[in-house]
Coordinates of C-alpha atoms and ligand atoms in Angstrom, one line a residue:
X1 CA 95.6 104.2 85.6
X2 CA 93.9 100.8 84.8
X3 CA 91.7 99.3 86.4
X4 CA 91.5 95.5 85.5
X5 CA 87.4 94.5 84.6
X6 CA 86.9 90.8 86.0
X7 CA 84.6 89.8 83.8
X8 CA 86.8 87.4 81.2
X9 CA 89.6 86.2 84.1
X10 CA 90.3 83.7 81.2
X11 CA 91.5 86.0 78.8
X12 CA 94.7 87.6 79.8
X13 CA 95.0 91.5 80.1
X14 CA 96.3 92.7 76.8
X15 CA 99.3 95.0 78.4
X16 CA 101.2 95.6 74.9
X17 CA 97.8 97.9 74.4
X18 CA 98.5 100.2 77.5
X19 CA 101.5 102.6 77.0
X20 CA 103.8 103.2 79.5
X21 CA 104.3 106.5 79.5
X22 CA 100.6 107.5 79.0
X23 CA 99.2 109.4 81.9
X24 CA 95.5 108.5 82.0
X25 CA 93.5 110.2 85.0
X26 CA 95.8 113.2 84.8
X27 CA 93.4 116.2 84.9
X28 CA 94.0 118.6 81.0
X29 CA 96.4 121.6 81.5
X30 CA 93.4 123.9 82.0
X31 CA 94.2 122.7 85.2
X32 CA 97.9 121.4 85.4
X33 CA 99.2 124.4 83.6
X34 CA 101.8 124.4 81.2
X35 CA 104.2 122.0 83.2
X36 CA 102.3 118.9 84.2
X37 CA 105.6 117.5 86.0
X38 CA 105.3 120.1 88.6
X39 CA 102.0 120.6 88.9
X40 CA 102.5 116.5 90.1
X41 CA 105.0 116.7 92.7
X42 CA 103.1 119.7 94.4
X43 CA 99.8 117.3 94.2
X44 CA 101.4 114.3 95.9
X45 CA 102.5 116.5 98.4
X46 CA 99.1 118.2 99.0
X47 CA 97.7 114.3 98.9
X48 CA 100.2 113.0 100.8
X49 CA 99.1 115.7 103.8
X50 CA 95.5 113.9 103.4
X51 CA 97.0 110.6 103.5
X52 CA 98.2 111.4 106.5
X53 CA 95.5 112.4 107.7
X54 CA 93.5 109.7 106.8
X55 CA 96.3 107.4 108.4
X56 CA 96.0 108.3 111.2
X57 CA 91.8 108.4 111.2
X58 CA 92.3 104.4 110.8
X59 CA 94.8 103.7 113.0
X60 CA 92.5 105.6 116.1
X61 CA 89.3 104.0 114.9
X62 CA 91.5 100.3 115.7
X63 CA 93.1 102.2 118.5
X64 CA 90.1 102.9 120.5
X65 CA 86.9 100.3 118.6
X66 CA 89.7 97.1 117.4
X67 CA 86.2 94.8 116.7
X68 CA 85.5 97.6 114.2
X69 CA 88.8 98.4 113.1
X70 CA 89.7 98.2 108.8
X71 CA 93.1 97.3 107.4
X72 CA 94.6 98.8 104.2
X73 CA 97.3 96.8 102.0
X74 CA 98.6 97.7 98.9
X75 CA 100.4 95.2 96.7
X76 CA 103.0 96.3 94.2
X77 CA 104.7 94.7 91.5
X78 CA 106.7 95.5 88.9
X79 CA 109.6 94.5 86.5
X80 CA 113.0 95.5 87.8
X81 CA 113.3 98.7 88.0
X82 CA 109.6 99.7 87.9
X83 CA 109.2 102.2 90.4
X84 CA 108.5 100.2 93.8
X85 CA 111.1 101.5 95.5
X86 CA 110.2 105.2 94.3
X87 CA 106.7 105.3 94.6
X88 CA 106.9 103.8 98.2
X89 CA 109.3 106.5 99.4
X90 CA 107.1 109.1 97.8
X91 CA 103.6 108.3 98.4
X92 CA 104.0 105.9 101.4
X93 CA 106.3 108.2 102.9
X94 CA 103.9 110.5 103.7
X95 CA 102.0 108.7 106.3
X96 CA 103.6 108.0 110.1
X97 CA 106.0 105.1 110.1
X98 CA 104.3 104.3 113.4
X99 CA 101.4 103.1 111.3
X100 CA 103.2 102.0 108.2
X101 CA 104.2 98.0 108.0
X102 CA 106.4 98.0 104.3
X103 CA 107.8 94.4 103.9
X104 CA 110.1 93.7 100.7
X105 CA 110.1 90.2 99.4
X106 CA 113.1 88.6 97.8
X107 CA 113.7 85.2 97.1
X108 CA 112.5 82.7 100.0
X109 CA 114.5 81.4 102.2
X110 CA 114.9 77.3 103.0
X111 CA 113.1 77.8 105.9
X112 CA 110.0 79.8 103.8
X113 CA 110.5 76.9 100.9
X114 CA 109.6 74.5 103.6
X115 CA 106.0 75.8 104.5
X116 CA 103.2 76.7 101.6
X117 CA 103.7 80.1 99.5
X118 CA 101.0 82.3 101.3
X119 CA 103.0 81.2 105.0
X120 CA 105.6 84.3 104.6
X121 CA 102.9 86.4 103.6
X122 CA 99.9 86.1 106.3
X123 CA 103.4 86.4 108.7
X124 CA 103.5 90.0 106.9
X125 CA 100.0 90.9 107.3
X126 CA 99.6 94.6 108.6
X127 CA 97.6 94.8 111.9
X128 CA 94.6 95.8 112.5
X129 CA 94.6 100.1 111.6
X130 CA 97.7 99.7 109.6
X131 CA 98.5 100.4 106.5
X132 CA 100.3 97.3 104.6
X133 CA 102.9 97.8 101.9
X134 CA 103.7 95.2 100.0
X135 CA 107.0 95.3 97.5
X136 CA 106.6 92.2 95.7
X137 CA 104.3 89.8 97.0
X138 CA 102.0 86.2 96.5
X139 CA 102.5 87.3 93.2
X140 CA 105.9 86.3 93.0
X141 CA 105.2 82.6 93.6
X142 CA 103.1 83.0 90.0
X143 CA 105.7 85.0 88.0
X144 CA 109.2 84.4 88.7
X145 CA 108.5 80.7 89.6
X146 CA 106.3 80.4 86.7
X147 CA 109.4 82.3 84.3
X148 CA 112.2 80.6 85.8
X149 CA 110.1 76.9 86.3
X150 CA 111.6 76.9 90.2
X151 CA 108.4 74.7 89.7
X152 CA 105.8 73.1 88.1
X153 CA 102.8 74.1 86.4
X154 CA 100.9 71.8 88.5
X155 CA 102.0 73.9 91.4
X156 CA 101.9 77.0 90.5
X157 CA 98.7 77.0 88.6
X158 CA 96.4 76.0 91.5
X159 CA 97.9 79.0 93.2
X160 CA 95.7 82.1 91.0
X161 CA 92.5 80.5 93.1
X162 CA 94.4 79.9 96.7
X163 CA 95.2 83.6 96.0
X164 CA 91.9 84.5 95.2
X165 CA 90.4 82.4 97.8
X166 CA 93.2 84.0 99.9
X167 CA 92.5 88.2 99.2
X168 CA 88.7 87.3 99.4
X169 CA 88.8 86.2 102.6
X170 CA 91.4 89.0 103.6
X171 CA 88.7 92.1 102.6
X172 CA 85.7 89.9 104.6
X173 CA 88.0 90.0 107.6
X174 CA 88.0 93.7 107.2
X175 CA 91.3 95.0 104.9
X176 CA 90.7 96.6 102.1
X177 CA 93.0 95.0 99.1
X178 CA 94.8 97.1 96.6
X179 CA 96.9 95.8 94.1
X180 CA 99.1 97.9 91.2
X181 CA 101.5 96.9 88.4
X182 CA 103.5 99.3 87.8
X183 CA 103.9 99.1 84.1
X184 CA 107.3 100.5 82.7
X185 CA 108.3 99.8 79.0
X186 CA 111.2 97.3 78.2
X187 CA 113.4 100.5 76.8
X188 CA 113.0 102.7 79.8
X189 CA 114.0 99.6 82.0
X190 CA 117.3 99.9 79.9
X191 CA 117.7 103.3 80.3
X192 CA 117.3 102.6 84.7
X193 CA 119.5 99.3 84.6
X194 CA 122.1 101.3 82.8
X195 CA 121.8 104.6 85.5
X196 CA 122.6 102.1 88.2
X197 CA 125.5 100.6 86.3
X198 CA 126.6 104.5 85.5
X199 CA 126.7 105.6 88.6
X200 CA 128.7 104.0 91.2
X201 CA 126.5 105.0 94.4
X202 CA 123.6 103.2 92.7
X203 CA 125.7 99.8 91.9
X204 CA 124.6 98.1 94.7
X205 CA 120.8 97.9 93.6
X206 CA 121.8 96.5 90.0
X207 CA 122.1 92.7 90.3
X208 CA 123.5 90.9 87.1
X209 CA 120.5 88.5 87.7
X210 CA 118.0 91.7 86.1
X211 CA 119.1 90.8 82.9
X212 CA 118.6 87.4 82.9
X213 CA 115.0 88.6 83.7
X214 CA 115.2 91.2 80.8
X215 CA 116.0 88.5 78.5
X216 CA 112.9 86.8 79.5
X217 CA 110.8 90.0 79.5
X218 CA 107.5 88.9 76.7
X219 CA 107.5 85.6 79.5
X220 CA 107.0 87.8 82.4
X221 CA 104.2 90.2 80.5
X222 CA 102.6 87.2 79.3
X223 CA 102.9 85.8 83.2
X224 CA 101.5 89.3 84.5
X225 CA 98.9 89.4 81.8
X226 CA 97.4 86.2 83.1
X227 CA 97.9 86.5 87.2
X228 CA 96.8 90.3 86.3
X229 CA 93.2 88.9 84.5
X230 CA 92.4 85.9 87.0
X231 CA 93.3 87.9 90.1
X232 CA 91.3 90.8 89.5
X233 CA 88.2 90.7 91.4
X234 CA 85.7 93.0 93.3
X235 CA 87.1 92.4 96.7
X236 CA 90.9 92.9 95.7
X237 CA 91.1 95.0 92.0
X238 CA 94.3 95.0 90.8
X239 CA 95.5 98.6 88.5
X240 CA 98.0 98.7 85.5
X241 CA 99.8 102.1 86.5
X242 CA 101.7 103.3 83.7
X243 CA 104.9 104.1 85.1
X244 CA 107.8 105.5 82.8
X245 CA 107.1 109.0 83.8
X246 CA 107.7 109.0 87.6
X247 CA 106.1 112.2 88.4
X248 CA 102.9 110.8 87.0
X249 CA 103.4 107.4 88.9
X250 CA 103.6 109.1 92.1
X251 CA 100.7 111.3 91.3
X252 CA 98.4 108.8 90.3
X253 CA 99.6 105.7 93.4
X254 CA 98.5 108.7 95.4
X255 CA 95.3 109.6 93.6
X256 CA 94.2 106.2 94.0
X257 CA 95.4 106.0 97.6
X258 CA 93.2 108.6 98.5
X259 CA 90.3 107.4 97.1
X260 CA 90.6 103.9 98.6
X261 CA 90.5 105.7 101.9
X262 CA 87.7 108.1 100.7
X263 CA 85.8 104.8 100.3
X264 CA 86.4 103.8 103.9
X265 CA 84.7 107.5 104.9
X266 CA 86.6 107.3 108.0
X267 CA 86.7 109.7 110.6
X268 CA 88.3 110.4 114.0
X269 CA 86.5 108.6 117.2
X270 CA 84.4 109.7 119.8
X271 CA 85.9 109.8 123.3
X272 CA 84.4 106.9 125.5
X273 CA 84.9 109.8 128.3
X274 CA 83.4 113.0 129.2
X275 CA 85.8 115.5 127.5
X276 CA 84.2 118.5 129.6
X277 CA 84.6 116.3 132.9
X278 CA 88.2 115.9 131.9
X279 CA 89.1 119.8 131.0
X280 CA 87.8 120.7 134.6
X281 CA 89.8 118.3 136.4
X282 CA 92.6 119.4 134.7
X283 CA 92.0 123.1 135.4
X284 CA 91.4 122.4 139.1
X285 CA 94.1 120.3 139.7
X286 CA 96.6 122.9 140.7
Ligands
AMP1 P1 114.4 93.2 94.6 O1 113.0 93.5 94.7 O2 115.2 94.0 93.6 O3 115.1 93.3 96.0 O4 114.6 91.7 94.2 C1 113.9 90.7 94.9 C2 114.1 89.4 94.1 O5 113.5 88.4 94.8 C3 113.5 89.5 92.7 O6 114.4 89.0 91.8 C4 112.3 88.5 92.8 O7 112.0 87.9 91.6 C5 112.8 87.6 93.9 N1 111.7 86.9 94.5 C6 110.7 87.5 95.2 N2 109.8 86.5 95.6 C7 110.2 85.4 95.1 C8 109.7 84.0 95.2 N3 108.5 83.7 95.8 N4 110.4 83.1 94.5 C9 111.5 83.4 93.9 N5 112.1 84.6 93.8 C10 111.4 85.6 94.4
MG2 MG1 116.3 94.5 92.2

């Protein structure tokens, strides 16, 4: 995984230079064995047991001290077919539901066209002691609108710094701001369009629309590689995760999952009441 230096936000991330199916992070096979793949899958489930964990540390801290309460949301975006969907049933899905506020964003509707772009989003804002998933996001509003031209430069161009401004003031009030690409290569995009058209239970998620996008695919890397380099900041870094190999995009989503709550150092809360006082009632209550 990638993380994205914001020193140079003028000089676009060069993404042709990071393969798609590298693994980068992944620990040698002194310690993966001889079969990575399922050394991965037992991982995320080992993490996932800590994410849950973790979950569930943040969601109490809000639950019983809400003026010191944090906030986690994680941002992903991808081409079609990148591994949102995936990666969110694999790694997100270990944590409680309960706690869990996953929002998918598709085109806007008239009534979303008529307020500003970040209006749908703040709406989608995880509570306090929730964990926020995001499947497409703000970022949208500087890709597909930017490919496409559903508008102009003059509009979508001022919209990197309301982002920016946006995600800054978003970790001050206490979330903590993840953002990932996951970064699949133009040829294994072909080879998951074509699954869905293959097999007749997966039809419904191919939309003929995806290849219009494929046609335009140097357009939206070159769209990414800028929103990627002047987006990336301290307060809300944004990752390239390599992501033709799914065992490894798992592994690594959750790898850096944990650590982002590792950074929190949460912990469960104390009691405000006297736990002793409270086991003797119970005891002598008949
Ligand atoms: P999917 O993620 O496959 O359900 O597709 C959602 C679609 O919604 C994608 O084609 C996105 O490009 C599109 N979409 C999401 N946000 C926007 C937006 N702000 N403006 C236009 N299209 C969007
Ligand atoms: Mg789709």
């Amino acid at each position: 995984m990638w993380r994205v230096g914001t020193d140079s936000p003028d000089v676009p991330v060069d993404l042709g230079a990071i393969d798609p199916r590298s693994t980068p992070g992944l620990p040698g096979r002194k310690v993966t064995g001889d079969d990575p793949k399922l050394w991965a899958r037992s991982e995320v489930e080992r993490i996932g047991a800590e994410l849950a964990t973790q979950q569930e540390m943040l969601f109490a801290q809000a639950a019983v001290e809400p003026q010191l309460g944090r906030t986690v949301l994680l941002v992903l975006q991808a081409m079609d077919c990148g591994g949102k969907d995936g990666a969110i049933k694999r790694v997100a899905g270990s944590m409680d539901p309960l706690g869990l506020r996953i929002t998918a964003f598709g085109p806007p509707t008239p009534d979303e066209l008529r307020h500003d772009f970040l209006w749908r989003i703040r709406k989608a804002l995880p509570p306090t002691g929730y964990v926020g998933v995001f499947n497409r996001s703000h970022y949208e509003d500087v890709l597909v609108v930017r490919v496409n031209g559903l508008a102009p430069e003059s509009v979508w161009r001022p919209r990197y710094k309301k982002i920016n401004d946006f995600e800054r003031r978003l970790a001050g009030a206490g979330t903590t701001v993840v953002k990932v690409m996951l970064h699949i290569s133009r040829d294994e995009q072909r080879d998951r369009l074509m699954q869905r058209l293959i097999n007749p239970d997966k039809h419904w998620k191919f939309n003929p629309a995806d290849l219009d996008a494929r046609g335009r695919w140097d357009d939206y890397q070159a769209a990414y590689a800028e929103a990627l380099a002047r987006c990336a900041s301290d307060e809300a870094p944004w990752y390239v995760l390599p992501a033709d190999r799914k065992w490894y995009r798992d592994w690594a989503l959750a790898h850096l999952l944990r650590e982002t709550f590792a950074d929190l150092k949460l912990s469960y809360p104390q009691p405000d009441y006297d736990v002793t006082a409270q086991r003797h009632r119970l005891e002598t209550d008949g």
